[in-house]
XYZ file of C-alpha atoms in Angstrom:
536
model
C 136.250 43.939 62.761
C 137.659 47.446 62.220
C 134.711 48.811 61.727
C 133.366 47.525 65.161
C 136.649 48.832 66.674
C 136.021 52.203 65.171
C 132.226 52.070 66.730
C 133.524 51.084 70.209
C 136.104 53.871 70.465
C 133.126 56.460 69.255
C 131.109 55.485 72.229
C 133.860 55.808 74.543
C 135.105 59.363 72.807
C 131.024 59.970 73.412
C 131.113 58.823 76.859
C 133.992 61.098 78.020
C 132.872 64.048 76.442
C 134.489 64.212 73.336
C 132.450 65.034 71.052
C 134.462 66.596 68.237
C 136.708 63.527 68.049
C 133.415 61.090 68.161
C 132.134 62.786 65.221
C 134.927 62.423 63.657
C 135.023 58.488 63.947
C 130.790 58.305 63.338
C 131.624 60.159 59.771
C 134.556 57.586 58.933
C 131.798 54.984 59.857
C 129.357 56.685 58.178
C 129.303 54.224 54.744
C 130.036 51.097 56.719
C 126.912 50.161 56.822
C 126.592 49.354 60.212
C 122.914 49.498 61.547
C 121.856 53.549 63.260
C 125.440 54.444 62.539
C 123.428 57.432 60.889
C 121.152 57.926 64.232
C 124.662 58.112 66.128
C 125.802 60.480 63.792
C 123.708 63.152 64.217
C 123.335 62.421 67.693
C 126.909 63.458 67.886
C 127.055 66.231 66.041
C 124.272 67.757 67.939
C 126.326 67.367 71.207
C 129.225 68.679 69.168
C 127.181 71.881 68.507
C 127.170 71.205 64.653
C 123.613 70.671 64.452
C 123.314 72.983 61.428
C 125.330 70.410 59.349
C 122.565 67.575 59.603
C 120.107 68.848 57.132
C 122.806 70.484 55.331
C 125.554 68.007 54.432
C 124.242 64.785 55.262
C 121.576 63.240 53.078
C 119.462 61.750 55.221
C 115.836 60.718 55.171
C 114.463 61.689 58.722
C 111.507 59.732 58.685
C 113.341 56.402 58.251
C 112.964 55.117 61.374
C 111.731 57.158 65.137
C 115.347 57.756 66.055
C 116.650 59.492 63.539
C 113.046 61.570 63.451
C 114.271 62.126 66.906
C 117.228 63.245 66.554
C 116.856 64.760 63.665
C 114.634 67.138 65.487
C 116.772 67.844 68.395
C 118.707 69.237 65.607
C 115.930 71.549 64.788
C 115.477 72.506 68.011
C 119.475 73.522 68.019
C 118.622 75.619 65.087
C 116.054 77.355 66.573
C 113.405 75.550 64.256
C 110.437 74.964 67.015
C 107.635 74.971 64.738
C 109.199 72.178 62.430
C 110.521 70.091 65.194
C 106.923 69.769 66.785
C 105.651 68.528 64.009
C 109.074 65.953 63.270
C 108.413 64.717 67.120
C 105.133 64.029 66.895
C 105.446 61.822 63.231
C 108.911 60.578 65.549
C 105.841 59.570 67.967
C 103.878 57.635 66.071
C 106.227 55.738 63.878
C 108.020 54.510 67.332
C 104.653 53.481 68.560
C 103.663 51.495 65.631
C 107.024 49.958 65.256
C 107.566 49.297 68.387
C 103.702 47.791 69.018
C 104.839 45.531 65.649
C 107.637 43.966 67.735
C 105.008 42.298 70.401
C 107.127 44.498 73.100
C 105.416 45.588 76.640
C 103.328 48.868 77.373
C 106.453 49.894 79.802
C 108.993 49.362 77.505
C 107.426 50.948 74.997
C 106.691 53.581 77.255
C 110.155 54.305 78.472
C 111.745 53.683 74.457
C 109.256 56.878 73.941
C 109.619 58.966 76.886
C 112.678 60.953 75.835
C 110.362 61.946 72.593
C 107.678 63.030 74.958
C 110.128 65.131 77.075
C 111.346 66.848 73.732
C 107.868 67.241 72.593
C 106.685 69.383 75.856
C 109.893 71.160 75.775
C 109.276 72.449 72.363
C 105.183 73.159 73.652
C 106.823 75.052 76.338
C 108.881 77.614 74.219
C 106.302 77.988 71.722
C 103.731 78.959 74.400
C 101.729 76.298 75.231
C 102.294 76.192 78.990
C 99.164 73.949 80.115
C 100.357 70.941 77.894
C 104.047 70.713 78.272
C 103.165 71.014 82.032
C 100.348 68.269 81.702
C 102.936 66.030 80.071
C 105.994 66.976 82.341
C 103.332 65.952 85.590
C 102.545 62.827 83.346
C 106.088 61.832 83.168
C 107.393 62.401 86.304
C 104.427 59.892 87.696
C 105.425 57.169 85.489
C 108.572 57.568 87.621
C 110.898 55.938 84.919
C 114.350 56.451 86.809
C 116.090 57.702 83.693
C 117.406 60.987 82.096
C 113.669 61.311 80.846
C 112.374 61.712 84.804
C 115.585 64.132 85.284
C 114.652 66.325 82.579
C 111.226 66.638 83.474
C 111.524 67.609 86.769
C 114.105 70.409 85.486
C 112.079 71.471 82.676
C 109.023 71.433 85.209
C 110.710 73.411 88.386
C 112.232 76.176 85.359
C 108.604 77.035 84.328
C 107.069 77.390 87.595
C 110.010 79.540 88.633
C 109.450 80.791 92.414
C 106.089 79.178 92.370
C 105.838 76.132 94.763
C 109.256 75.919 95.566
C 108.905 73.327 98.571
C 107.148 71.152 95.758
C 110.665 71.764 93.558
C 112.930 70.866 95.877
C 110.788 67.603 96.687
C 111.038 66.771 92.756
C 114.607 67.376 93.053
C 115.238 64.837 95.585
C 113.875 62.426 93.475
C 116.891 62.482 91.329
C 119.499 62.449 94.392
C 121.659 59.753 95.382
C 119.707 57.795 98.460
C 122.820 57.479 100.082
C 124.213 61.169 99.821
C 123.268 63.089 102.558
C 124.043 66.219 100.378
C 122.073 67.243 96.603
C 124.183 64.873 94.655
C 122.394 63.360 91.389
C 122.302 58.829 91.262
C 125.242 56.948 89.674
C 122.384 56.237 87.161
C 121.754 59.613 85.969
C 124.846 60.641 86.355
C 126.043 58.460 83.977
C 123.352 59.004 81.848
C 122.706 62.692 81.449
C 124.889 64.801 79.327
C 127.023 67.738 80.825
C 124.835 70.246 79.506
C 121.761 68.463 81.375
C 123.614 68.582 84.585
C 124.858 71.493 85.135
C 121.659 72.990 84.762
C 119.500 71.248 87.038
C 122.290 72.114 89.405
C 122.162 75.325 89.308
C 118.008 75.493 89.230
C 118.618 73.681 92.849
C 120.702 76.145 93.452
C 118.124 78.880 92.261
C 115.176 77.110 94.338
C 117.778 76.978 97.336
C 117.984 80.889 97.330
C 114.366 81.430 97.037
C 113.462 79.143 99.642
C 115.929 81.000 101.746
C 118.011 77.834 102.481
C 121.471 79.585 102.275
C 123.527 77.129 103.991
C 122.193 74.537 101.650
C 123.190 77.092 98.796
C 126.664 77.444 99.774
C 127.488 74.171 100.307
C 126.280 73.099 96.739
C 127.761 75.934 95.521
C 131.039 75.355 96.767
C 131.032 71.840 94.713
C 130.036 72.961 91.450
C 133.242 73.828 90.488
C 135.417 70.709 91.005
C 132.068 69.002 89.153
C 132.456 71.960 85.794
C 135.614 73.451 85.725
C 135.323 74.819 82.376
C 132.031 76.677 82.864
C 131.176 80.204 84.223
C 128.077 79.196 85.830
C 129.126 77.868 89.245
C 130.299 81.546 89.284
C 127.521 83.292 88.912
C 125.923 81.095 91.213
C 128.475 81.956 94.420
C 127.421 85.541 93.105
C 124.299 85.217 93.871
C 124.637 83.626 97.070
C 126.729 86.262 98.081
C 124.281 89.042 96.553
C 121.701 87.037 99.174
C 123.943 88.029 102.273
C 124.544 91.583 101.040
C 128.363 91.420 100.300
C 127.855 93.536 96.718
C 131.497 93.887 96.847
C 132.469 90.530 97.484
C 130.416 88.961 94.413
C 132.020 91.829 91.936
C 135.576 90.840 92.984
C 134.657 87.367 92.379
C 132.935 88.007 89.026
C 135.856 90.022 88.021
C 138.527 86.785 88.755
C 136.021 84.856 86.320
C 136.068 87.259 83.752
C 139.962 87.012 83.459
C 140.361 83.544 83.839
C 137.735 82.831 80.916
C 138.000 85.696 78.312
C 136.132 83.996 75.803
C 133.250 83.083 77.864
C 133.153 86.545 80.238
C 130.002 88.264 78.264
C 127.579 86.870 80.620
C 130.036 87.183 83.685
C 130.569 91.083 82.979
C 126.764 91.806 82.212
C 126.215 90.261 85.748
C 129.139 91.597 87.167
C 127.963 95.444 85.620
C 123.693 94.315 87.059
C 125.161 93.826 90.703
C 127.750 97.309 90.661
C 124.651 99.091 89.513
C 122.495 98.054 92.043
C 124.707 98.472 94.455
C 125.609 101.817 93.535
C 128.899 101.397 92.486
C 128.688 103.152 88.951
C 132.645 103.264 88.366
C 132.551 99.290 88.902
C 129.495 98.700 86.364
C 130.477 101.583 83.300
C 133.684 99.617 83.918
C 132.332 95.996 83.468
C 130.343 97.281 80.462
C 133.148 98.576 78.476
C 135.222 95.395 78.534
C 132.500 93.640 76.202
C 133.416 94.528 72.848
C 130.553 92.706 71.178
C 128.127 95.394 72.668
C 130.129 97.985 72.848
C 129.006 100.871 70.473
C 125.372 99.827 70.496
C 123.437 102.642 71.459
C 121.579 100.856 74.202
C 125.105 99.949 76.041
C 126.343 103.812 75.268
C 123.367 105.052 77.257
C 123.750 103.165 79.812
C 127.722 103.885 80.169
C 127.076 107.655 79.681
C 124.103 107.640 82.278
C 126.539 105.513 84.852
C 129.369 107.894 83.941
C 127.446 110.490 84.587
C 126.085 109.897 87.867
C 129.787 108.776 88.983
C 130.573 112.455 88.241
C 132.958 111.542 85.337
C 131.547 113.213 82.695
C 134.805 113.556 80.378
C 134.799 109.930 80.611
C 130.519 109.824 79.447
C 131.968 112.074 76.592
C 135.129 110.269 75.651
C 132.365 107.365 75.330
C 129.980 108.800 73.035
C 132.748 110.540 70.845
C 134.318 106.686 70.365
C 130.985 105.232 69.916
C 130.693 107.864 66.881
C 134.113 107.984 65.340
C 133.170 103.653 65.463
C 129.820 104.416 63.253
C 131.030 106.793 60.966
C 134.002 104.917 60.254
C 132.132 101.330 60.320
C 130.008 103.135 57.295
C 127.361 100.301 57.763
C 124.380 102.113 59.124
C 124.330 105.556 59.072
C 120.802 105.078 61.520
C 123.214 104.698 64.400
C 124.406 107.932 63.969
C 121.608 109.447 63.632
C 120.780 108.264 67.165
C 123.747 108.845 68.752
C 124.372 112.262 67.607
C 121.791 114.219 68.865
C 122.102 112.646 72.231
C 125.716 113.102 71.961
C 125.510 117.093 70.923
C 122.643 117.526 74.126
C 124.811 115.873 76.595
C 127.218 118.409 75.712
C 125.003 121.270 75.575
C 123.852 120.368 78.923
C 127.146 120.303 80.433
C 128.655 123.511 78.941
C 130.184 122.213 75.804
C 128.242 124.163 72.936
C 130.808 124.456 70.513
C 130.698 121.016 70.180
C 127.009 120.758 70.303
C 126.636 123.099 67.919
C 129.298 121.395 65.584
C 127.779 117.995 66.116
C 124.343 119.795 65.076
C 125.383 121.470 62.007
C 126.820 117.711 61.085
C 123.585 116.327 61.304
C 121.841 119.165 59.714
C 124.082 118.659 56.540
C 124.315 114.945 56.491
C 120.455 113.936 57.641
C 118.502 116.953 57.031
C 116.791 117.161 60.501
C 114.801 119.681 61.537
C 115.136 118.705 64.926
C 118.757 119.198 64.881
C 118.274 122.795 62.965
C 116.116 123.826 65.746
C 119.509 122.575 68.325
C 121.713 123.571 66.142
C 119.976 127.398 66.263
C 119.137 127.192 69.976
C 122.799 126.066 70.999
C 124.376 128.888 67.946
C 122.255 131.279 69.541
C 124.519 130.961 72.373
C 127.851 131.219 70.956
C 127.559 132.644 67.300
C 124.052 134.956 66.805
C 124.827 135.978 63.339
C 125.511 132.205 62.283
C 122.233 130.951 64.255
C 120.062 133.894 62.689
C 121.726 132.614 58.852
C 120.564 128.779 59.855
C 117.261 130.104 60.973
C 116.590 130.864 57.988
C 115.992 127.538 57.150
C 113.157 127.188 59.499
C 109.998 126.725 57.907
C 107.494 129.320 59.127
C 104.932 128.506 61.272
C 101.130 129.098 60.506
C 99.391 131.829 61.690
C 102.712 133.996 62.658
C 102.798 135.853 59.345
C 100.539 139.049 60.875
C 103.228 139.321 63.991
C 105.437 141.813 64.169
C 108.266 140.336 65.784
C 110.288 143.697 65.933
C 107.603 145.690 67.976
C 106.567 142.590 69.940
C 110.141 142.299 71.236
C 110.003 146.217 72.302
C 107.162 145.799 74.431
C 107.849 145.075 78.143
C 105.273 142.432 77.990
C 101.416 142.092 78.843
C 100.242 143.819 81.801
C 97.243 143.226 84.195
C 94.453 145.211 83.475
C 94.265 148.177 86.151
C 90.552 148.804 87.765
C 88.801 146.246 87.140
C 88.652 143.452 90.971
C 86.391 141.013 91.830
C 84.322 143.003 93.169
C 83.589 145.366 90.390
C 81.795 142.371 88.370
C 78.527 142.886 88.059
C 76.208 140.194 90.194
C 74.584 138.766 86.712
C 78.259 138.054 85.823
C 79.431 136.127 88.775
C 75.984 134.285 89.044
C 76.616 133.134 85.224
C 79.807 131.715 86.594
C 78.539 129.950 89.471
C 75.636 128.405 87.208
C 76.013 124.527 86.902
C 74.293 122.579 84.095
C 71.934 120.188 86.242
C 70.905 116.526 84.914
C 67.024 115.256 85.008
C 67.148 112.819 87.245
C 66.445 108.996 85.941
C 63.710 107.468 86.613
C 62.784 103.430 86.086
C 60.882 102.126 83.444
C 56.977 102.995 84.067
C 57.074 105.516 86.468
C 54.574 107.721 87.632
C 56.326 110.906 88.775
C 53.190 112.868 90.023
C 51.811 109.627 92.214
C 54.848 108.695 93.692
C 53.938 109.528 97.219
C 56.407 111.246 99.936
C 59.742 112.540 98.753
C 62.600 109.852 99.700
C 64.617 111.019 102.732
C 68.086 112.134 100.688
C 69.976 111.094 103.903
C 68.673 107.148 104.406
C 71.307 105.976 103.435
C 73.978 107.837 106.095
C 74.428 106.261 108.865
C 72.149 107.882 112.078
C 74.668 110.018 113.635
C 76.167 111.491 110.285
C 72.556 113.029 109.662
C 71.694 116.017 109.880
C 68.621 115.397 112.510
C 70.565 113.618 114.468
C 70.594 114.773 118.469
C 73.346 113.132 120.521
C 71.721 111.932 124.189
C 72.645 114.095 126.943
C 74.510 112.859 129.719
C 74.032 112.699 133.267
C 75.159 115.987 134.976
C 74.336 114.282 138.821
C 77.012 112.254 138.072
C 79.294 114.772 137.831
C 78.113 117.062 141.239
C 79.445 113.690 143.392
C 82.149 114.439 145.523
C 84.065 112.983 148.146
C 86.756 110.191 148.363
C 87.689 107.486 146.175
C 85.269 105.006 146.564
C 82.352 107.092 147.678
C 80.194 106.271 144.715
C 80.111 102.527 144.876
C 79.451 103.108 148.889
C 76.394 105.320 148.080
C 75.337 102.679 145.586
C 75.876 99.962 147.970
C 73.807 101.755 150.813
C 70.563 102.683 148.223
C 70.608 99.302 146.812
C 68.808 97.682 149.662
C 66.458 100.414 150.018
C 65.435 100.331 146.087
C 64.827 96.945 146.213
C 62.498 97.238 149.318
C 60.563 99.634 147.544
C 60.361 97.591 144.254
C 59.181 94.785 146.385
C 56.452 96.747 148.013
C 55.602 98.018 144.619
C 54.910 94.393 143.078
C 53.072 93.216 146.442
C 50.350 95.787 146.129
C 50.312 94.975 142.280
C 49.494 91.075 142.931
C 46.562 92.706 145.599
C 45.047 94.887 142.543
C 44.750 91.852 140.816
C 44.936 90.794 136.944
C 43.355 93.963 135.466
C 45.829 96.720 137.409
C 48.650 94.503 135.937
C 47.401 94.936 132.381
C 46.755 98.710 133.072
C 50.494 99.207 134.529
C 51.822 97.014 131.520
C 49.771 99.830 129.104
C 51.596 102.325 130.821
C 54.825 101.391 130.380
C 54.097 100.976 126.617
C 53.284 104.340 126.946
């Protein structure tokens, strides 16, 4: 009876969301003996986030029965492990299908006892690359139209991989999941009961996502604005409003929000100030970004973030502030003493930053560091440029060091530096060159023509016109018509034409009249001749 107890209050700690205290209770009731007490288990500590300790601390056989394969490779999947959960879902697959067929149960049943293994398995397709299938099987699923958490997560899974791609066909799949009686996006009683947090939150915010690129920014706001009554504890509802207000152009607005976030959840304000530092940028509000960039301490001294903090601090005009960067992000490396690479990258960028903005005693120092420490010639060659600058008896000592190059050894540096330079040659123009000379310039190589196969080049009758292929009036034998020039000697009043026209219209037609009278007289043979005429 206490062990029953125990098992009731896990599934109520499970049901509300705790998970650490369920797990807790599943590994008192681990030994009990109680039937899938170990399929629980893991179950639990996968939600918990301890899905490392399942192949590590618990003994368990994961082929035992299709649960615990199951489960056992949602742990994998926690872990990273794609490759060896594919192949733990698909023996999962087979040993629920033939236990399951052994039990005389229906084709739907067994259907929906396996769909959550079939979601998993086109998940894990998905990440590893294999687009076509997991979207095959997602399409397959969501027909079946099971009403469960399997339907919800393949509609999720299904709208995240197309991205912006059919988005009115998204939102449609969406409102599959809704609550019929909700005028607004709100998921059934069903699946809401169902589905853990995790699951939730993000098909929220992909409606969200599909909202903004189908433009529907009333429909955005108003979801967003319940997101965080529904996850209080999460930073994503955030970054959603962010975005809204990104949509609308109100930059400023969205850092100012994203800024609250970051100080109400320190632990969870990576994400929040990498956003936060995206939206200053493009908005061209360096101050606000360099700022957002340097409160992340994980990232901090990575030369990646300190290039992007120097450029932003430079193009805010704070350059002491780029430099007070890059001499921290140094001091940091040499005094981590864990990889003296970083140093070697950050160095010369720090020592030409300086150089280029006037600082070359410190470039030169940071050079003559490098050059003692790494042994780069790159740096000598700085470090000699930048000395040559301040200290010309110390950068002559240090180029020294310089390896000579090839072909220099015959040059006499001395009497090349007296010279005032070369100097055109006087009395000699273009003109003065001799015909032969420019005609040998002028000379192109020309290319036999090609021919096709059995050709006769002597019988091959007239020459092809070059131009046949231009149309008429871009050739050069083209002849425009000429125009009229009795139209242009008319004069008089507007109108006059047509009433000219008008008068010798009658007149013309008498005479054409006349004309085919005496034609009919002449009989058939004058008709023929006159039709030869005209040919003519």
């Amino acid at each position: 009876r206490e062990s029953k107890t125990l098992l009731l209050e896990a599934q109520i700690l499970n049901c509300l969301g705790k998970v650490d205290a369920c797990v807790d209770v599943y590994q008192k009731l681990n030994k009990s003996g109680i039937k899938l007490i170990e399929v629980n288990l893991v179950a639990a500590l996968i939600r918990a986030g301890k899905a490392s300790q399942v192949l590590e601390s618990l003994k368990i056989r994961p082929t035992t029965t299709y649960q615990l394969a199951y489960n056992t490779a949602c742990s994998l999947i926690e872990n990273s492990n794609y490759v060896d959960a594919e192949q733990l879902l698909l023996t999962a697959m087979r040993i629920g299908q033939e236990t399951l067929t052994e039990g005389d149960y229906s084709d739907d049943y067994i259907e929906t006892q396996l769909a959550p293994i079939s979601v998993q398995l086109a998940y894990v397709q998905q990440v590893l690359g294999q687009t076509q299938e997991s979207k095959s099987s997602y399409v397959d699923i969501i027909k079946r139209n099971l009403a469960d958490e399997s339907l919800a997560l393949a509609v999720n899974n299904l709208v995240a991989l197309k991205g912006s791609k059919d988005i009115s066909d998204g939102l449609r799949k969406f409102d599959l999941l809704k609550d019929k009686d909700s005028q607004n996006f709100q998921l059934s009683q069903e699946l809401d009961a169902k589905l853990s947090h995790k699951h939730k939150e993000a098909i929220y915010a992909n409606r969200v996502l599909l909202l903004l690129h189908a433009n529907k920014m009333d429909q955005a706001r108003e979801l967003c604005a319940t997101l965080p009554g529904m996850f209080p504890e999460s930073v994503i509802p955030t970054l959603l409003q962010a975005a809204v207000l990104v949509r609308e152009n109100k930059a400023a607005k969205a850092e100012e929000l994203l800024g609250q976030c970051a100080e109400n959840f320190p632990e969870k304000s990576k994400l929040v100030l990498l956003a936060r530092a995206q939206i200053a940028a493009s908005a061209s509000h360096p101050h606000v970004a360099a700022e957002s960039l340097s409160k992340i301490p994980d990232i901090q001294h990575l030369p990646a973030t300190v290039a992007t903090i120097v450029a932003l601090r430079e193009r805010a005009g704070d350059n002491d502030g780029a430099t007070a960067v890059l001499d921290s992000a140094i001091r940091w490396w040499s005094d981590s003493m864990t990889d003296s690479n970083m140093l070697r990258i950050l160095m010369p960028v720090a020592a030409a930053f300086k150089l280029r903005h006037g600082q070359e005693e410190e470039a030169s120092r940071l050079y003559e560091e490098i050059v003692k420490n790494h042994n780069s010639t790159d740096a000598l060659v700085g470090l000699v440029t930048t000395l040559a600058r301040v200290n010309v008896e110390k950068a002559e000592a240090y180029e020294k060091q310089l390896k000579p190059l090839p072909g220099l050894k015959a040059v006499d540096v001395d009497n090349l530096e007296k010279t005032s330079g070369a100097k055109p040659i006087e009395g000699i123009s273009a003109a003065s060159l001799s015909q032969e000379e420019v005609k040998k310039e002028k000379v192109k190589r020309k290319r036999k023509p090609k021919y096709p196969k059995g050709f006769d080049l002597e019988n091959s009758g007239p020459t092809p016109d070059p131009e046949r292929w231009l149309p008429r009036r871009e050739r050069s034998s083209y002849r425009p018509k000429r125009k009229d020039k009795r139209a242009a000697q008319i004069r008089g009043s507007q109108g006059a034409l047509t009433k000219v026209k008008q008068e010798e219209a009658p007149s013309t037609s008498k005479s054409k009249q006349a004309a085919i009278s005496k034609a009919n007289a002449a009989g058939p043979s004058s008709s023929k001749a006159s039709k030869k005429k005209s040919r003519r």
